[in-house]
Tab-separated table of C-alpha atoms in Angstrom:
chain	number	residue	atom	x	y	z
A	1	UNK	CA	108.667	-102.462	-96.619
A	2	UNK	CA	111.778	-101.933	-93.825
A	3	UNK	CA	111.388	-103.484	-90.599
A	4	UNK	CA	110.984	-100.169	-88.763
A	5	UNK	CA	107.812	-99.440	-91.242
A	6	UNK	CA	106.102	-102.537	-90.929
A	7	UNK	CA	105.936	-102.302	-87.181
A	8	UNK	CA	104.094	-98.984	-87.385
A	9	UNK	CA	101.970	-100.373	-90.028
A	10	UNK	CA	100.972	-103.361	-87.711
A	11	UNK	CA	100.569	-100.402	-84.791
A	12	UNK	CA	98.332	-98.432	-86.714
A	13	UNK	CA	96.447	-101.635	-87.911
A	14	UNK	CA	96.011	-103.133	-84.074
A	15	UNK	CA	94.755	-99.174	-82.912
A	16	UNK	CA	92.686	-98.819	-85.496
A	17	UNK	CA	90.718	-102.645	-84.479
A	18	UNK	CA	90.578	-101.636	-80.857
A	19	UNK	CA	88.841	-98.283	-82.064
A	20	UNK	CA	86.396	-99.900	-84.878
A	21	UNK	CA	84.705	-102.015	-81.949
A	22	UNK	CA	83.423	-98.607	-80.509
A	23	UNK	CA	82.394	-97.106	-83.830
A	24	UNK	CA	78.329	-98.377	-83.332
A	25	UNK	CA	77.400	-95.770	-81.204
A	26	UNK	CA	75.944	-91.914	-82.928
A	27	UNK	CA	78.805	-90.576	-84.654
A	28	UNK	CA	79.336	-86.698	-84.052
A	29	UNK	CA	82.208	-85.420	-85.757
A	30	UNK	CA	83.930	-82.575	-86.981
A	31	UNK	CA	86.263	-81.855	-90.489
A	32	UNK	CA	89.864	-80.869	-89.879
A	33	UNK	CA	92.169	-79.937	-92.394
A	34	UNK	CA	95.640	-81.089	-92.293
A	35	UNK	CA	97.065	-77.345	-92.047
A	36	UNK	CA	94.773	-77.725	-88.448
A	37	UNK	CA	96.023	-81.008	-87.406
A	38	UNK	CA	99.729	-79.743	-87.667
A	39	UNK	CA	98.480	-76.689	-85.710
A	40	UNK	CA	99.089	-78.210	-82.145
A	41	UNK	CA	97.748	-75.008	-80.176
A	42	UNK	CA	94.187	-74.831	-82.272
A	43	UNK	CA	94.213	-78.482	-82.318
A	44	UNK	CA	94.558	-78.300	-78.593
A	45	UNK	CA	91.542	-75.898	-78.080
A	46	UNK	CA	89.345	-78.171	-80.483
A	47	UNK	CA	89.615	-80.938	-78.754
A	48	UNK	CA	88.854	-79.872	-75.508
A	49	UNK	CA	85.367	-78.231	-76.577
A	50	UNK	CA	84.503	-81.162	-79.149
A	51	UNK	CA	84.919	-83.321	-75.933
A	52	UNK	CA	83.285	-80.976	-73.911
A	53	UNK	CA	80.740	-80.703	-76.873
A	54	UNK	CA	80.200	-84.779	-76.664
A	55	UNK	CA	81.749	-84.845	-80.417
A	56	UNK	CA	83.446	-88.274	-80.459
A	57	UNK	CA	84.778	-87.992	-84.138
A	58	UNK	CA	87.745	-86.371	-86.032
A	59	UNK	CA	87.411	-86.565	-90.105
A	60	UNK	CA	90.819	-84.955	-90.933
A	61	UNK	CA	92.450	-84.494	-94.544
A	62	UNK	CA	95.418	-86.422	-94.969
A	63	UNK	CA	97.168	-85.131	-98.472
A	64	UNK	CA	101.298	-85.455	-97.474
A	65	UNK	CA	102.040	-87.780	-94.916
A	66	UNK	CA	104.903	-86.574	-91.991
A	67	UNK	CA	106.090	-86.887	-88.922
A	68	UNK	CA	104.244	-83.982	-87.396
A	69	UNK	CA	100.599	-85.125	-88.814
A	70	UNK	CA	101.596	-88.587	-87.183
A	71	UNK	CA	102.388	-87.142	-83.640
A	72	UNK	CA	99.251	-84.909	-83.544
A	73	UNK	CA	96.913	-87.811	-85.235
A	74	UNK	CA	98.681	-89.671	-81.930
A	75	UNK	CA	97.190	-86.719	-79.726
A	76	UNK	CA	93.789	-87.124	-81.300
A	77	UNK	CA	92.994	-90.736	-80.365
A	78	UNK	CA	95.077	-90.262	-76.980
A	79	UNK	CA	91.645	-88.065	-76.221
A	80	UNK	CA	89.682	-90.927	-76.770
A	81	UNK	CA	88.770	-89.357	-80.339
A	82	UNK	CA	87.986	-91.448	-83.286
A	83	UNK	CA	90.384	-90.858	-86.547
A	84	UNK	CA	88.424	-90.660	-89.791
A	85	UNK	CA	91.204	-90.278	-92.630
A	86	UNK	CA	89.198	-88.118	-95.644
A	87	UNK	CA	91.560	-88.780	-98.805
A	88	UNK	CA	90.266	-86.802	-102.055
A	89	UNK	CA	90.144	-88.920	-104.820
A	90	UNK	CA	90.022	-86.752	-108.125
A	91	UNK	CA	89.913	-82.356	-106.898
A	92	UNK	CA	87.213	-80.908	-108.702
A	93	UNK	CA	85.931	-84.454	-109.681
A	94	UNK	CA	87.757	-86.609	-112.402
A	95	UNK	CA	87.983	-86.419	-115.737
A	96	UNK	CA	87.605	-89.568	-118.269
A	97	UNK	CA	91.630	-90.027	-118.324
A	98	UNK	CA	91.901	-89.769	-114.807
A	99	UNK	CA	88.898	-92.038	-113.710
A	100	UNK	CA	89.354	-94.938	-115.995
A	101	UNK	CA	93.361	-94.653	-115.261
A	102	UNK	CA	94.417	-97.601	-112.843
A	103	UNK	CA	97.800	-95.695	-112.471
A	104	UNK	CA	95.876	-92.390	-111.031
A	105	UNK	CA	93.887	-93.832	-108.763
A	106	UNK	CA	95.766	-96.374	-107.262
A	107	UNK	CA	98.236	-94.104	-106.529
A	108	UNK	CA	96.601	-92.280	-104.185
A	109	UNK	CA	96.429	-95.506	-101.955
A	110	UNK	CA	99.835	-94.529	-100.653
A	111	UNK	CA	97.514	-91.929	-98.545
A	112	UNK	CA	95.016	-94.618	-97.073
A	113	UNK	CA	98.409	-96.964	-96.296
A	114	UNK	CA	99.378	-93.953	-94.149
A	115	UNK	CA	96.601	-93.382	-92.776
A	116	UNK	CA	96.474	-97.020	-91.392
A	117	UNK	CA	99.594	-96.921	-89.618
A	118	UNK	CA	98.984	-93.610	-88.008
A	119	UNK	CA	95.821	-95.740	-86.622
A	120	UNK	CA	93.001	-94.624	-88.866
A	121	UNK	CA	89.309	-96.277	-87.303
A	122	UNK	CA	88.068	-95.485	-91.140
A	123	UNK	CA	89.417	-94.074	-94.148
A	124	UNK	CA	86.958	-92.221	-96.253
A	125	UNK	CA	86.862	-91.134	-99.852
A	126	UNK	CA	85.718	-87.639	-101.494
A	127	UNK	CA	85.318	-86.647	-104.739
A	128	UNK	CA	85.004	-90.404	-105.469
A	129	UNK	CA	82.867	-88.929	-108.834
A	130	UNK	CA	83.402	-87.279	-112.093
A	131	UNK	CA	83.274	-83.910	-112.637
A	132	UNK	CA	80.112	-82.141	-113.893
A	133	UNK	CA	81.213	-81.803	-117.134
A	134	UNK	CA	80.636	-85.367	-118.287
A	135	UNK	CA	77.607	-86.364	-120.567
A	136	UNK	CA	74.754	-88.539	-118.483
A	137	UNK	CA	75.497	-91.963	-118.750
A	138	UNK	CA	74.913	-95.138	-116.575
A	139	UNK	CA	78.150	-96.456	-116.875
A	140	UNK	CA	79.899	-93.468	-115.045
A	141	UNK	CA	78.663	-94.603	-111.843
A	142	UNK	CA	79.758	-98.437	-112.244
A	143	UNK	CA	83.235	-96.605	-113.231
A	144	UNK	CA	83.187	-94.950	-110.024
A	145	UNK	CA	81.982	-98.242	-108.402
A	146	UNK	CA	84.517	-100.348	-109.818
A	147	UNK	CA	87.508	-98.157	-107.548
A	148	UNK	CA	85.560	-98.066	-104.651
A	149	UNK	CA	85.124	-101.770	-104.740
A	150	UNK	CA	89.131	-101.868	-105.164
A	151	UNK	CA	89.890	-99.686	-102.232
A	152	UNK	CA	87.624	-101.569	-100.496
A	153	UNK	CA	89.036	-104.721	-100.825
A	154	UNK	CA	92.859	-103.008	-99.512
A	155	UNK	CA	91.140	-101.645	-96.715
A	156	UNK	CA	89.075	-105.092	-95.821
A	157	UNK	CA	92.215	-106.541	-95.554
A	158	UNK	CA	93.043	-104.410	-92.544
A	159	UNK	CA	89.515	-104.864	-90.778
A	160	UNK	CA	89.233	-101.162	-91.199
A	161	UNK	CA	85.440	-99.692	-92.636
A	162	UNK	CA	85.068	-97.706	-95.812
A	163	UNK	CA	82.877	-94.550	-96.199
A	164	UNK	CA	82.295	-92.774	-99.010
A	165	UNK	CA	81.116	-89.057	-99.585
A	166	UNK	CA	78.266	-88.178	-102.022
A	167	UNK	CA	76.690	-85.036	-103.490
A	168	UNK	CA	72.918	-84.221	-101.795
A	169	UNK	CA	71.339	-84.441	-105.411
A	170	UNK	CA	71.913	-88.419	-104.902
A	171	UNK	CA	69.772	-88.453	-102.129
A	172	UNK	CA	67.060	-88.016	-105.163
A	173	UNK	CA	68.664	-91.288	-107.355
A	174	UNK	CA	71.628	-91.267	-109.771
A	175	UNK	CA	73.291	-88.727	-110.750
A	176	UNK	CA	74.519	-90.006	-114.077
A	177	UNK	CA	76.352	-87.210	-114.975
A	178	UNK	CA	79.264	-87.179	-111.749
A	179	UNK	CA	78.385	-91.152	-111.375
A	180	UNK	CA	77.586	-91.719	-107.959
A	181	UNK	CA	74.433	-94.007	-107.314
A	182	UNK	CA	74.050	-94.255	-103.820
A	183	UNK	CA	72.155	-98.179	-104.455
A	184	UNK	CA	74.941	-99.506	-106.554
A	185	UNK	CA	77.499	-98.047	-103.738
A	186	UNK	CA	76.250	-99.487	-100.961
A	187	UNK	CA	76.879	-102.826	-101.870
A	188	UNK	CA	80.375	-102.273	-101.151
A	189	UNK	CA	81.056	-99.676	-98.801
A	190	UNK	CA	80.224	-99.442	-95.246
A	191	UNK	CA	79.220	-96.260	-94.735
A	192	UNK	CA	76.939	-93.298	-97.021
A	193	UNK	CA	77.911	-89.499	-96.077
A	194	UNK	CA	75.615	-87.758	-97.958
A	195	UNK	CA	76.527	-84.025	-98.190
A	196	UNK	CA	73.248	-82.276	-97.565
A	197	UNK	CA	74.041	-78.764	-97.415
A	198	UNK	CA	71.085	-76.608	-97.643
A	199	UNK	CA	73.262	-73.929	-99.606
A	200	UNK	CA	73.780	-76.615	-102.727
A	201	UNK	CA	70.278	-76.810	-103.453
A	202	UNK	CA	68.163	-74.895	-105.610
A	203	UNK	CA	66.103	-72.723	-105.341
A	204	UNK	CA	68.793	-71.375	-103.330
A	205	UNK	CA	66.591	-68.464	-101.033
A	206	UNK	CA	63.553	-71.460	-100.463
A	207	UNK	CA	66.280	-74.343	-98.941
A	208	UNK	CA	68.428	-71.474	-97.110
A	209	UNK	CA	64.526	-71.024	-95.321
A	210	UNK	CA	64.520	-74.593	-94.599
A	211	UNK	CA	67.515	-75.813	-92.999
A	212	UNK	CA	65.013	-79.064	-91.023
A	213	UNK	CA	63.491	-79.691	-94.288
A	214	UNK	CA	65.915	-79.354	-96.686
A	215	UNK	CA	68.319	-81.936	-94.399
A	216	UNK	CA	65.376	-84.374	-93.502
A	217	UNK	CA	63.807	-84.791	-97.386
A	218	UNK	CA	67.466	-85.315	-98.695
A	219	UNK	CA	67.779	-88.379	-95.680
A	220	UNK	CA	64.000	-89.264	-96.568
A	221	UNK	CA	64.956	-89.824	-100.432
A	222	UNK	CA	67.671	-92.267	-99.452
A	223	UNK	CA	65.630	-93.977	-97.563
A	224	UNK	CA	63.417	-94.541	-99.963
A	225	UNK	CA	65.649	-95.560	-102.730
A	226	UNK	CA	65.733	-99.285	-101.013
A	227	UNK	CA	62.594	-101.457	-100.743
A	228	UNK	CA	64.678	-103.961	-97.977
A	229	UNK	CA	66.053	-100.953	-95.625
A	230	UNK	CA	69.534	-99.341	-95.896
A	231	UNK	CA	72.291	-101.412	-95.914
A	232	UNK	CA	75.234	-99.367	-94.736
A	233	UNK	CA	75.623	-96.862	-92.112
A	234	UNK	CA	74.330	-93.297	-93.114
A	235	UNK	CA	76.503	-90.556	-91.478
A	236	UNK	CA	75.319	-87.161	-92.874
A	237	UNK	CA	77.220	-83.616	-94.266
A	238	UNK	CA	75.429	-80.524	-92.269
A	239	UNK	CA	77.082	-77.096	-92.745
A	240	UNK	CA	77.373	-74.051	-89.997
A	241	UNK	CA	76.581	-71.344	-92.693
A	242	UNK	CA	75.140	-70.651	-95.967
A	243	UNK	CA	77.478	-68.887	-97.920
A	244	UNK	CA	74.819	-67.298	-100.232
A	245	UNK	CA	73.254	-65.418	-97.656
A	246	UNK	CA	74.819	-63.278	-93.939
A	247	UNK	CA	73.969	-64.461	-91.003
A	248	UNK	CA	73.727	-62.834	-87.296
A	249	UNK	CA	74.995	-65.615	-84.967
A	250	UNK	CA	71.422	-66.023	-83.457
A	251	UNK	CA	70.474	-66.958	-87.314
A	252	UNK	CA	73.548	-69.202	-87.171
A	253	UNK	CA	72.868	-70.948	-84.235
A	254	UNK	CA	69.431	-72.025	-85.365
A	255	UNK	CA	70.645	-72.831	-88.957
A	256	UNK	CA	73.095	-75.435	-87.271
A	257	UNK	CA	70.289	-76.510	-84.895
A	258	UNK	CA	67.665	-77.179	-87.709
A	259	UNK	CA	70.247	-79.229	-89.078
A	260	UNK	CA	71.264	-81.618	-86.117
A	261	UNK	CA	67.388	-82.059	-85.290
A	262	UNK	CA	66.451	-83.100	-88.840
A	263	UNK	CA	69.475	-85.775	-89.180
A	264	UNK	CA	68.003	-87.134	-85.446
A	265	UNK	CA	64.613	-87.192	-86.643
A	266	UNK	CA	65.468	-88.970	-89.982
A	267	UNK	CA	67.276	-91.518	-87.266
A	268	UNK	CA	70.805	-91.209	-89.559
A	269	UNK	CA	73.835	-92.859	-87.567
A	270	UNK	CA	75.177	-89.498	-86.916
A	271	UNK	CA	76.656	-86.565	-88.260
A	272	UNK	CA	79.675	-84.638	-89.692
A	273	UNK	CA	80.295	-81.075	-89.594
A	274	UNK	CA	81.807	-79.151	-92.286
A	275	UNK	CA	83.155	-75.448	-91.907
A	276	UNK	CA	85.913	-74.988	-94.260
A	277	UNK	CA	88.222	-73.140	-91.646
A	278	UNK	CA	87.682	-75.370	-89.091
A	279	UNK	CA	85.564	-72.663	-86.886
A	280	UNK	CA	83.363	-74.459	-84.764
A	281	UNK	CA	82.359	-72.266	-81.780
A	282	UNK	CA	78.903	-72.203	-83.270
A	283	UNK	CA	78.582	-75.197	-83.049
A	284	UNK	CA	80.085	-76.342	-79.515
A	285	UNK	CA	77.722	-73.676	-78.405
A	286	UNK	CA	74.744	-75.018	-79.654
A	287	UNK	CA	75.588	-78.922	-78.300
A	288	UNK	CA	76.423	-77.479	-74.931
A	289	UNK	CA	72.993	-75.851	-74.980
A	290	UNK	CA	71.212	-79.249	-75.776
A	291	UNK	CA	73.673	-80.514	-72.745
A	292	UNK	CA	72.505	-78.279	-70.540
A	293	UNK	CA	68.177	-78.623	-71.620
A	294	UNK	CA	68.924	-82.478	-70.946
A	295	UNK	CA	70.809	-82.045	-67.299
């Protein structure tokens, strides 16, 4: 490591420890893609209605590092924005080669070391699983467990918390085909973000009904998987539209709604929103309603 790198790295580390002290209040954030990030007009425009919006959180992909992801991750947290570095693991979920390869998955620790010294409050993993092609078995969660308890002990090192993203059917208990076990997780990461999108469950019309419920069971379930209370921070995955079904924006508005009351009620530690385009006027509308009930 040059001189030149190292101070950036020690930057990044120092940033990101002023930022984690913060990081107990509700999180409310929204998912960026890089392509986004580098876009400094949109990027612009969604900050100033997620602030506006009282969103306090930016999870944003971080797949090649560069200068021009570092200067606009710099504009982020100069808005008084948290940085939430989302680093996929294995696309589409990994295979037997790819999970139980040391070489594969430790090479995509280059991302979270970047991610540091751009001043990253957390880094967070997806697709931390298998794909859904593997035969049940027990042991393909403590595979996934045994690299989230190595990144875990790189990003330790740096003070910096680690979250990890899981599918809603683990809400329910292990899923022993993909190998995530939301128990045997939590006794290393920080932080649960359960993806409970009402358009990934089945029967697809009945949950598409039942935004509140669908949401609020899934939080419910892991909940009840632990006799002692939950030991990590639970930060859940709401959508802003079902892609099985149209939606006026009337429907959309109380879709997202539904959503953000049943992750309250279920008293979660907050929230991330996922549109795959990174089109969140929806939803800046309907948290500048419940601004405006509460003034």
């Amino acid at each position: 490591m040059d001189n030149k790198y190292a101070r950036v790295v020690i930057l990044g580390i120092a940033i990101g420890l002023m930022s984690a002290t913060t990081f107990a209040e509700s999180v409310k954030g929204i998912y960026v893609t890089q392509y986004t990030l580098e876009n400094t007009h949109y990027l612009n425009y969604l900050i100033k209605n997620a602030k506006a919006s009282g969103i306090n959180t930016f999870v944003v992909d971080l797949e090649i590092p560069r200068d021009k992801y570092k200067r606009n991750i710099a504009l982020v947290k100069q808005n008084g924005l948290r940085y939430v570095a989302r680093v996929i693991m294995f696309p589409g979920g990994g295979t037997k080669a790819q999970v139980q390869n040391p070489n594969y998955w430790q090479g995509k620790y280059r991302l979270v070391q970047a991610a540091i010294a751009y001043g990253a409050d957390r880094i967070q993993l997806d697709y931390i699983r298998y794909n859904t092609k593997q035969k049940p078995n027990a042991q393909n969660a403590k595979d996934i467990h045994g690299i989230v308890q190595w990144y875990k002990n790189k990003v330790a090192a740096n003070n910096i918390p680690l979250e990890i993203d899981v599918f809603g059917i683990a809400s329910f208990g292990e899923s022993k085909y993909i190998g995530q076990n939301i128990k045997l997780f939590s006794q290393t990461v920080d932080a649960i973000c359960p993806m409970v999108y009402p358009s990934h469950y089945t029967p697809f019309a009945y949950h598409y009904k039942k935004p509140y419920e669908t949401v609020h069971e899934s939080l419910d379930h892991i909940y009840d998987q632990f006799e002692d209370g939950l030991p990590v921070k639970m930060i859940a995955y709401i959508e802003l539209s079902n892609y099985h079904y149209s939606m006026t924006r009337a429907q959309k508005y109380k879709y997202i709604q539904a959503q953000l009351t049943a992750v309250k009620d279920a008293e979660a530690d907050g929230w991330y929103a996922w549109s795959p385009h990174n089109r969140y006027d929806h939803l800046f509308t309907v948290l500048q309603q419940q601004q405006d009930k509460t003034m």
